[in-house]
PDB file of C-alpha atoms in Angstrom:
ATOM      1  CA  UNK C   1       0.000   0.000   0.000  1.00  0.00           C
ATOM      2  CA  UNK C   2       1.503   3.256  -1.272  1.00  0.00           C
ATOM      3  CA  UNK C   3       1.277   6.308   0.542  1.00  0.00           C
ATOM      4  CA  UNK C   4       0.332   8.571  -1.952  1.00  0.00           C
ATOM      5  CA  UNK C   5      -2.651   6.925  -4.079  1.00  0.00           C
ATOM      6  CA  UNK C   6      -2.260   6.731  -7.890  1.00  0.00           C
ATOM      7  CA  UNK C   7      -5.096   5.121 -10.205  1.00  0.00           C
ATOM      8  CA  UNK C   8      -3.379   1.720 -11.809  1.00  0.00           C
ATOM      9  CA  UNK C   9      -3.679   2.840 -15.352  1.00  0.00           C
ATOM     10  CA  UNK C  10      -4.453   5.307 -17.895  1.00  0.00           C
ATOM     11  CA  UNK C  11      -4.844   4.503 -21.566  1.00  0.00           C
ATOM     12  CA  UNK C  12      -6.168   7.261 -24.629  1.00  0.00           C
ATOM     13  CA  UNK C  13      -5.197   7.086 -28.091  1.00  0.00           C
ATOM     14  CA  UNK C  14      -1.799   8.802 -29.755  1.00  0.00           C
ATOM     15  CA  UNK C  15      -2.437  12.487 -30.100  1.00  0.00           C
ATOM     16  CA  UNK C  16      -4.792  13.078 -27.272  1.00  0.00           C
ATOM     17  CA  UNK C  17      -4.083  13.993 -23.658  1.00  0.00           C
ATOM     18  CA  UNK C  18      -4.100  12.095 -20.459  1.00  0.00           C
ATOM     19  CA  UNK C  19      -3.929  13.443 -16.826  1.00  0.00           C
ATOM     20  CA  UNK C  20      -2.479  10.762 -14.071  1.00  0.00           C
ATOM     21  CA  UNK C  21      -3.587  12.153 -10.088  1.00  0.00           C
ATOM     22  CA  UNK C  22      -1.736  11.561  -7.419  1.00  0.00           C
ATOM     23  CA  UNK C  23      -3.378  12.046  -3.706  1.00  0.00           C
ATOM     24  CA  UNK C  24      -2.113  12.303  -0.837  1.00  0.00           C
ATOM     25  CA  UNK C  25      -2.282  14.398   3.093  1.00  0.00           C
ATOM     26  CA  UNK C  26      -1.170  17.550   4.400  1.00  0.00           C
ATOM     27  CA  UNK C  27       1.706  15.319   5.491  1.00  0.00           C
ATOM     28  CA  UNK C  28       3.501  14.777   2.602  1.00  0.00           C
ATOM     29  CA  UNK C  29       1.963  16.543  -0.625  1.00  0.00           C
ATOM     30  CA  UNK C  30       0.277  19.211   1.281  1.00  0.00           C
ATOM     31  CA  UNK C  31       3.121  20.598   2.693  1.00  0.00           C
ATOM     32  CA  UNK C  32       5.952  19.562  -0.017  1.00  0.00           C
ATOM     33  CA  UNK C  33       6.538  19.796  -3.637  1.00  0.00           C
ATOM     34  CA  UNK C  34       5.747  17.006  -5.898  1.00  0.00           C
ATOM     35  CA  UNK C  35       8.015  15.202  -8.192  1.00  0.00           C
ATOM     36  CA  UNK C  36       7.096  13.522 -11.494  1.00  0.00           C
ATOM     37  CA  UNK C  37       8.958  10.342 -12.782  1.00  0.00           C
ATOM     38  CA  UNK C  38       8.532   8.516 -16.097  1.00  0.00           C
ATOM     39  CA  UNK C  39      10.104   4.926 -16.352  1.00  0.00           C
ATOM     40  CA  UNK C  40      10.153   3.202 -19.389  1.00  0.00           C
ATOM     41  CA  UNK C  41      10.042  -0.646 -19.154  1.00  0.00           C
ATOM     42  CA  UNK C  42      13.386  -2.208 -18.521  1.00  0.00           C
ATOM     43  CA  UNK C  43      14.785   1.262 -17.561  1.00  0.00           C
ATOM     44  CA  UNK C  44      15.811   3.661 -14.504  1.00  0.00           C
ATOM     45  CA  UNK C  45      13.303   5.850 -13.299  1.00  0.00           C
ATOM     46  CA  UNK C  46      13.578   9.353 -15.621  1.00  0.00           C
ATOM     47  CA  UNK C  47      12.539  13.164 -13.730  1.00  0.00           C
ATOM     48  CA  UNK C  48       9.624  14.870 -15.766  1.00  0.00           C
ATOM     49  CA  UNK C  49       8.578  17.468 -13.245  1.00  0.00           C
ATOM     50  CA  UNK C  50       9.794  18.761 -10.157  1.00  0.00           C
ATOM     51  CA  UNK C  51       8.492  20.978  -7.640  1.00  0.00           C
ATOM     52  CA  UNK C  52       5.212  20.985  -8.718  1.00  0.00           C
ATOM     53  CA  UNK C  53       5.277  22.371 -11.818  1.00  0.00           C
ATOM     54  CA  UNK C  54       8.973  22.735 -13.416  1.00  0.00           C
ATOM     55  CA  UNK C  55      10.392  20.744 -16.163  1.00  0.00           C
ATOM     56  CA  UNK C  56      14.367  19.718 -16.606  1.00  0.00           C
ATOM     57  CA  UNK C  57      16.080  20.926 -19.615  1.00  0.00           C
ATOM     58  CA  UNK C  58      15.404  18.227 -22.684  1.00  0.00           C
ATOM     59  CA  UNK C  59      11.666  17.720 -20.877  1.00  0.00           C
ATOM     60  CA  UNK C  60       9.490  18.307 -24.164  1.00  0.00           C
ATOM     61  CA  UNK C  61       6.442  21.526 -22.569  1.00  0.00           C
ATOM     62  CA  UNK C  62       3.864  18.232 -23.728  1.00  0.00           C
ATOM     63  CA  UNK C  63       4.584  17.112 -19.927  1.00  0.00           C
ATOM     64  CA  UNK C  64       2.883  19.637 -17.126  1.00  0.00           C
ATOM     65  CA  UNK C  65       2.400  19.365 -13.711  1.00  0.00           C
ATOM     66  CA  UNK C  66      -0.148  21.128 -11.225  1.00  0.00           C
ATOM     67  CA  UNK C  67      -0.719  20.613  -7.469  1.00  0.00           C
ATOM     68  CA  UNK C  68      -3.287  21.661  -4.934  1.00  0.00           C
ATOM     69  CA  UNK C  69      -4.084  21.269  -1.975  1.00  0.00           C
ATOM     70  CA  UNK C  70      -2.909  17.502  -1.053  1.00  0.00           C
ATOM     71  CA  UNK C  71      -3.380  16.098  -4.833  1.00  0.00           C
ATOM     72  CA  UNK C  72      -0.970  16.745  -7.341  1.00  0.00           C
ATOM     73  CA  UNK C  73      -1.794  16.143 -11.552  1.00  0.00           C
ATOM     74  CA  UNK C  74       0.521  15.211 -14.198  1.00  0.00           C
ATOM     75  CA  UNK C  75      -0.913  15.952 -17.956  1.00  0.00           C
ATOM     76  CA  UNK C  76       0.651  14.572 -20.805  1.00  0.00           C
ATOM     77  CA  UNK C  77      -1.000  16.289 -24.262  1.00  0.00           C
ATOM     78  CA  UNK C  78       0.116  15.313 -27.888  1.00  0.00           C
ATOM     79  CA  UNK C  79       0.499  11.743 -26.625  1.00  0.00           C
ATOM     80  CA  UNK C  80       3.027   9.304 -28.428  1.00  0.00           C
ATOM     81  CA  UNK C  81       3.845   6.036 -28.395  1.00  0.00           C
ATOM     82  CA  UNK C  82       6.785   6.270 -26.957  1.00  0.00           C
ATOM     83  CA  UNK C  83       5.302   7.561 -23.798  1.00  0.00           C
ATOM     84  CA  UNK C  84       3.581   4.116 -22.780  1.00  0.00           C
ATOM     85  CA  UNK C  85       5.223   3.919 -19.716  1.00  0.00           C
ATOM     86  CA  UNK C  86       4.885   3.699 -15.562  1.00  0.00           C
ATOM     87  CA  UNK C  87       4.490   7.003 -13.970  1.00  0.00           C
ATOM     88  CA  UNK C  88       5.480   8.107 -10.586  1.00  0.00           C
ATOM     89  CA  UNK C  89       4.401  10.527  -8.598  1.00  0.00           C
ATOM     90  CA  UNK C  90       7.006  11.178  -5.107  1.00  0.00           C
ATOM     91  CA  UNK C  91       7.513  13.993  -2.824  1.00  0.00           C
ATOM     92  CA  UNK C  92      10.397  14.372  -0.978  1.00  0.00           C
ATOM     93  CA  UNK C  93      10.863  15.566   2.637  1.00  0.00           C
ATOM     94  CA  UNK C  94      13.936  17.645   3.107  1.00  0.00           C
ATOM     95  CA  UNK C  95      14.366  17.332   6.677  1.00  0.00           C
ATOM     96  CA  UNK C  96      14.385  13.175   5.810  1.00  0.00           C
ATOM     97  CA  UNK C  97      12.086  12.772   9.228  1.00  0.00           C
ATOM     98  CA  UNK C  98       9.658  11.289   6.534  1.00  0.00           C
ATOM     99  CA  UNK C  99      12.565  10.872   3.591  1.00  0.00           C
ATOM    100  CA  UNK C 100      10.672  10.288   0.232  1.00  0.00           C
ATOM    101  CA  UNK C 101       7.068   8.751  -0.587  1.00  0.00           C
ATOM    102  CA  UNK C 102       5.809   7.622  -3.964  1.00  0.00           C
ATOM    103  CA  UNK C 103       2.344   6.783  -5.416  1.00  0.00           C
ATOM    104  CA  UNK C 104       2.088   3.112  -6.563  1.00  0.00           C
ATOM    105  CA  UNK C 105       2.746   3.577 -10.583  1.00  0.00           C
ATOM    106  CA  UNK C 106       0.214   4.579 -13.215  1.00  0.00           C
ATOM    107  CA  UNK C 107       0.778   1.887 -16.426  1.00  0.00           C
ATOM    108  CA  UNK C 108      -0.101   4.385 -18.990  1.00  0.00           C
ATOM    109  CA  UNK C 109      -1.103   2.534 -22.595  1.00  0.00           C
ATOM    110  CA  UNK C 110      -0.960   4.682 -25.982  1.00  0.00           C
ATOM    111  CA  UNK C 111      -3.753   3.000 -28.095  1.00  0.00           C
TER     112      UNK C 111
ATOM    113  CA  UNK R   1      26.859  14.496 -17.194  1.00  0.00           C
ATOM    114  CA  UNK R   2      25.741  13.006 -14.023  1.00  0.00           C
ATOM    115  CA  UNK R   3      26.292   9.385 -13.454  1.00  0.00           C
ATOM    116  CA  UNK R   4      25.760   6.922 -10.992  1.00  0.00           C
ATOM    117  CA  UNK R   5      26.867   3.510 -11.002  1.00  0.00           C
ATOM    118  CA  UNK R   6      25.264   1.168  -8.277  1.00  0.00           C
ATOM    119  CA  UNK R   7      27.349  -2.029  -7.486  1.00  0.00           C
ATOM    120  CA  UNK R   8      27.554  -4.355  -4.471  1.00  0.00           C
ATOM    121  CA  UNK R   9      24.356  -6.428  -5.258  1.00  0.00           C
ATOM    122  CA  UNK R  10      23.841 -10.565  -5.723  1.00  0.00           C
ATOM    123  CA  UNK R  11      22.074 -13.194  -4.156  1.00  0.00           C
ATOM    124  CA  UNK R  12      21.905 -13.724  -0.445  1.00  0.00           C
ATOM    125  CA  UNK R  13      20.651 -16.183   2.159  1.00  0.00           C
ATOM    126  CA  UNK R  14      18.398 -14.336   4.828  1.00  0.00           C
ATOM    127  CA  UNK R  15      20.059 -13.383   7.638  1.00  0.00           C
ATOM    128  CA  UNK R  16      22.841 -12.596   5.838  1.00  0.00           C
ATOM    129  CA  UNK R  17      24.095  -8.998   5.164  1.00  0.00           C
ATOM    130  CA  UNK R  18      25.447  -7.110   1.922  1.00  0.00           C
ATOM    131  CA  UNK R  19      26.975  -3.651   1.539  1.00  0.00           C
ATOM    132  CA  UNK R  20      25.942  -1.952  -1.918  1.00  0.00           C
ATOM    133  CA  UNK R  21      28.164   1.358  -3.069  1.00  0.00           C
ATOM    134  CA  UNK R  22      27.285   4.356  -5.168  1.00  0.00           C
ATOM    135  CA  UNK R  23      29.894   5.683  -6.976  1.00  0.00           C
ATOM    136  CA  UNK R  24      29.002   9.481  -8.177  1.00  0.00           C
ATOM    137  CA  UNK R  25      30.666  11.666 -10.791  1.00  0.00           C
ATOM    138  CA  UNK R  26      29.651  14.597 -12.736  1.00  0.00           C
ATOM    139  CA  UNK R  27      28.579  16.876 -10.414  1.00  0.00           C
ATOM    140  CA  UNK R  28      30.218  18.783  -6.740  1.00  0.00           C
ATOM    141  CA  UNK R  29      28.259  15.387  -4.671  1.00  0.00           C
ATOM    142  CA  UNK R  30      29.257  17.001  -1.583  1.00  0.00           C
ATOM    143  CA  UNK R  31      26.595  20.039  -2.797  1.00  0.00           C
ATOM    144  CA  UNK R  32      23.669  17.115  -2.610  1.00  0.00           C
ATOM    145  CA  UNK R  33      21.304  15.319  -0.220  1.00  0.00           C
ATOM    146  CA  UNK R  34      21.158  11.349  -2.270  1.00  0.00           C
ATOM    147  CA  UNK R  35      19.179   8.736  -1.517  1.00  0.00           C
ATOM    148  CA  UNK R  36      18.728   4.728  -2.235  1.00  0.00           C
ATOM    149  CA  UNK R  37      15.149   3.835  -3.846  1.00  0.00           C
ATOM    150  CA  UNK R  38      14.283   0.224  -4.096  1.00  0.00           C
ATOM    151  CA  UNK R  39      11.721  -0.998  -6.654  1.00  0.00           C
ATOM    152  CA  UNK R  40      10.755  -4.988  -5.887  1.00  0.00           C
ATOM    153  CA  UNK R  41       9.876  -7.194  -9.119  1.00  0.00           C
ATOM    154  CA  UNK R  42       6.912  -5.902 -10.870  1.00  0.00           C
ATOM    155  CA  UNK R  43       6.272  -3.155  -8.072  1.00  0.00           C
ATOM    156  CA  UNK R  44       6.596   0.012  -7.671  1.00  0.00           C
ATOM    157  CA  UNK R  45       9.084   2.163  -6.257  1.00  0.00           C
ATOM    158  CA  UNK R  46       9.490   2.443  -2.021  1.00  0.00           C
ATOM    159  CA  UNK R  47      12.508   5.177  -0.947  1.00  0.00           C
ATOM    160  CA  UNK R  48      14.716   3.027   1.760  1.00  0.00           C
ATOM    161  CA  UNK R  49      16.897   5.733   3.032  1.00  0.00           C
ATOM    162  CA  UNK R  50      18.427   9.539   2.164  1.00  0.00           C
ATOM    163  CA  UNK R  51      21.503  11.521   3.663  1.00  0.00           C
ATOM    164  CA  UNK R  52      22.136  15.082   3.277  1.00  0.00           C
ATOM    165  CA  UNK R  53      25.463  16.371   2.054  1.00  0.00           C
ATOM    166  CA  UNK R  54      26.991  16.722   5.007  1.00  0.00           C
ATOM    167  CA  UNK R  55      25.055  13.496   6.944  1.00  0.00           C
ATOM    168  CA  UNK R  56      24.120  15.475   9.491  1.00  0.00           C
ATOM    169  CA  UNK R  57      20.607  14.399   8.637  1.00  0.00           C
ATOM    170  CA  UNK R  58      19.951  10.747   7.645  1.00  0.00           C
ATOM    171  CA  UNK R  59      16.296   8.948   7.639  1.00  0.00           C
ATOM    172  CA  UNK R  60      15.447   5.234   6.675  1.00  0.00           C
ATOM    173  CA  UNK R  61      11.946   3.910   5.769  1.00  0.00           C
ATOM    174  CA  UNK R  62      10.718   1.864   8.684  1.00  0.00           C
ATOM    175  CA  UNK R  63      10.799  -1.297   6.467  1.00  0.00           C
ATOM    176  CA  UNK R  64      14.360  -1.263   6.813  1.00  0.00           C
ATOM    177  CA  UNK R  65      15.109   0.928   9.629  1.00  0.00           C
ATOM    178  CA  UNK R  66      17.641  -0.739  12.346  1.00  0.00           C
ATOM    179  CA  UNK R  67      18.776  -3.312   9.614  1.00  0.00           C
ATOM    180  CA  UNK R  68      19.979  -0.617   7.061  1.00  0.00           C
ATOM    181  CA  UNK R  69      22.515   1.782   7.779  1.00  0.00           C
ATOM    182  CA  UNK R  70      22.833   4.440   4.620  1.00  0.00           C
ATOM    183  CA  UNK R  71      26.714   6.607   4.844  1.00  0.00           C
ATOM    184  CA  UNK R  72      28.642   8.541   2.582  1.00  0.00           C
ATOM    185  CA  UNK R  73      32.511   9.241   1.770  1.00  0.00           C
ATOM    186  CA  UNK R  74      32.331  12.927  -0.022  1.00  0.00           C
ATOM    187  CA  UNK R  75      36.080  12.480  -0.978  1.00  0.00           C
ATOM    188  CA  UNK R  76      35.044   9.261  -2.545  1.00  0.00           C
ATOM    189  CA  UNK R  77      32.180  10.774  -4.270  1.00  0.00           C
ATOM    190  CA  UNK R  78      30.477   7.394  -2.753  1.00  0.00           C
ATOM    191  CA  UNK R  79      27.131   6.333  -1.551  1.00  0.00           C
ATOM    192  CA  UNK R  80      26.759   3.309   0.244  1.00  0.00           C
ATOM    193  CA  UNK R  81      24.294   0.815   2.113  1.00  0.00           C
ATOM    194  CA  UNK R  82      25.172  -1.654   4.847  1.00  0.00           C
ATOM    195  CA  UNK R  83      22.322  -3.942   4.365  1.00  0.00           C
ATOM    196  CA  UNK R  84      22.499  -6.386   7.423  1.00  0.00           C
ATOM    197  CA  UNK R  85      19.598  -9.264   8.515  1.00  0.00           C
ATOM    198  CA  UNK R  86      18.322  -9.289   5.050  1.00  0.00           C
ATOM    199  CA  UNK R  87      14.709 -10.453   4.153  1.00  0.00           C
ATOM    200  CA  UNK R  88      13.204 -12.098   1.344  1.00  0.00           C
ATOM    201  CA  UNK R  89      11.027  -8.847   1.130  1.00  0.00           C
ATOM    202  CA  UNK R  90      14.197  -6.873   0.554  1.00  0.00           C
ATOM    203  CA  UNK R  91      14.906  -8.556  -2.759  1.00  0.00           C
ATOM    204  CA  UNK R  92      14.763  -5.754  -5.176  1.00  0.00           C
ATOM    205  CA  UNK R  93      16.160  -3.420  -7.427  1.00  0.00           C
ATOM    206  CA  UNK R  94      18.303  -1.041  -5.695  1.00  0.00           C
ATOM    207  CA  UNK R  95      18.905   2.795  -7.316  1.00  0.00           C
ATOM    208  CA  UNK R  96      20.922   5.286  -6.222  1.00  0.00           C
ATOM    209  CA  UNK R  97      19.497   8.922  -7.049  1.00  0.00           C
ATOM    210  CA  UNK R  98      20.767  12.579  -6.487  1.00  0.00           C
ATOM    211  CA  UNK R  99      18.608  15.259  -4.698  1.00  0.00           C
ATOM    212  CA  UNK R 100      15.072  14.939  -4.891  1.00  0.00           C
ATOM    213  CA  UNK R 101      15.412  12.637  -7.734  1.00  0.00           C
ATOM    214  CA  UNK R 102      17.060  14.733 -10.487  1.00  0.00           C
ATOM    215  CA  UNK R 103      19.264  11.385 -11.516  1.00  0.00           C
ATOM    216  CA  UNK R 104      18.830   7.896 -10.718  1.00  0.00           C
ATOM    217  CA  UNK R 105      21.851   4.872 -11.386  1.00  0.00           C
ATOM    218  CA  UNK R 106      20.803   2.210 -13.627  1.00  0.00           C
ATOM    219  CA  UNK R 107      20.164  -0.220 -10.560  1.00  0.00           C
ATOM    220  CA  UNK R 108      21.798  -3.086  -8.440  1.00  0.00           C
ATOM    221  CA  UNK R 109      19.706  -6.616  -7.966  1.00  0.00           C
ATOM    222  CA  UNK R 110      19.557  -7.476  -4.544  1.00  0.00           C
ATOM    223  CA  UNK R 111      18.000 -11.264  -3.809  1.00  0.00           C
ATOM    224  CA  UNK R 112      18.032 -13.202  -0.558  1.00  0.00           C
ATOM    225  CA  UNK R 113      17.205 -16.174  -1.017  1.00  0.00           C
ATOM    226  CA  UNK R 114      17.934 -19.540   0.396  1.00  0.00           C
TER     227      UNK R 114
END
């Protein structure tokens, strides 16, 4: 049982968008910023979004994040094939009293 | 270009211990908290323990917490994990990853088994 709650899978067809939630409490999301991960199957997780809403350099603008409250959303528009993947939401606590917490994995499927 | 290259895992009998290393290059690693993430077979992904840069702060997930002890050698650029009365539940992928999870190591396979 994951902390932070993620639905199992997503699926929509190539072209279209996709949101993936992520919930969670005032002790981890509410008060923390949220981290997006991608992993492709066979691979190390990959960072898509960080602190919320940010993207790393070489992150294509397709990939957004939002957060309020204690639930966080990743959107994915313009989808691709290549972006069938497991998706991770995690927040990380800086002090470490609580370390890190991830949502169990959304499978996402590109028809 | 960050890397990080996990090594140290194999297979195990319970009970037994194993001590899995990080070694870091790319970036000033005394400038970052790091952490080890383990992701069991077909699961998902469950942080085991972070350090900050200096270890004055270091937290463990209570799964693993008084059999896991995380450290780190900043003139070694080196992670580590003293992994002692191992469980079949610990079998797992083991990652290393920088910060708040900015990079992540390709993995080391931990399995106890008897």
């Amino acid at each position: 049982q994951s902390v932070l709650t993620q639905p199992p899978s997503v699926s929509a067809a190539p072209g279209q968008k996709v949101t993936i939630s992520c919930s969670g409490s005032s002790s981890n999301i509410g008060n923390n910023y949220v981290s997006w991960y991608q992993q492709l199957p066979g691979t190390a997780p990959k960072l898509l979004i960080y602190d919320n809403n940010k993207r790393p350099s070489g992150i294509p603008d397709r990939f957004s994040g939002s957060k309020s409250g204690t639930s966080a959303t990743l959107g994915i528009t313009g989808l691709q094939t290549g972006d069938e993947a497991d998706y991770y939401c995690g927040t990380w606590d800086s002090s470490l009293s609580a370390g890190g917490v991830f949502g169990g994995g959304t499978k996402l499927t590109v028809l | 270009e960050v890397q990080l290259v996990e090594s140290g895992g194999g297979l195990v009998q319970p009970g037994r211990s194993l001590r899995l290393s990080c070694a870091a290059s790319g970036f000033t690693f005394d400038d970052y908290a790091m952490h080890w993430v383990r992701q069991a077979p077909g699961k998902g992904l469950e942080w085991v323990s972070g350090i900050t840069w200096n270890s004055g702060s270091i937290g463990y997930a209570d799964s693993v917490k008084g059999r896991f002890t995380i450290s780190r050698d900043n003139a070694k650029n080196s992670l580590y994990l003293q992994m002692n009365s191992l469980r079949a539940e610990d079998t797992a992928l083991y990652y290393c990853a920088k910060d708040m999870g900015t990079h992540w190591g390709q993995g080391t396979l931990v399995t106890v088994s008897s």
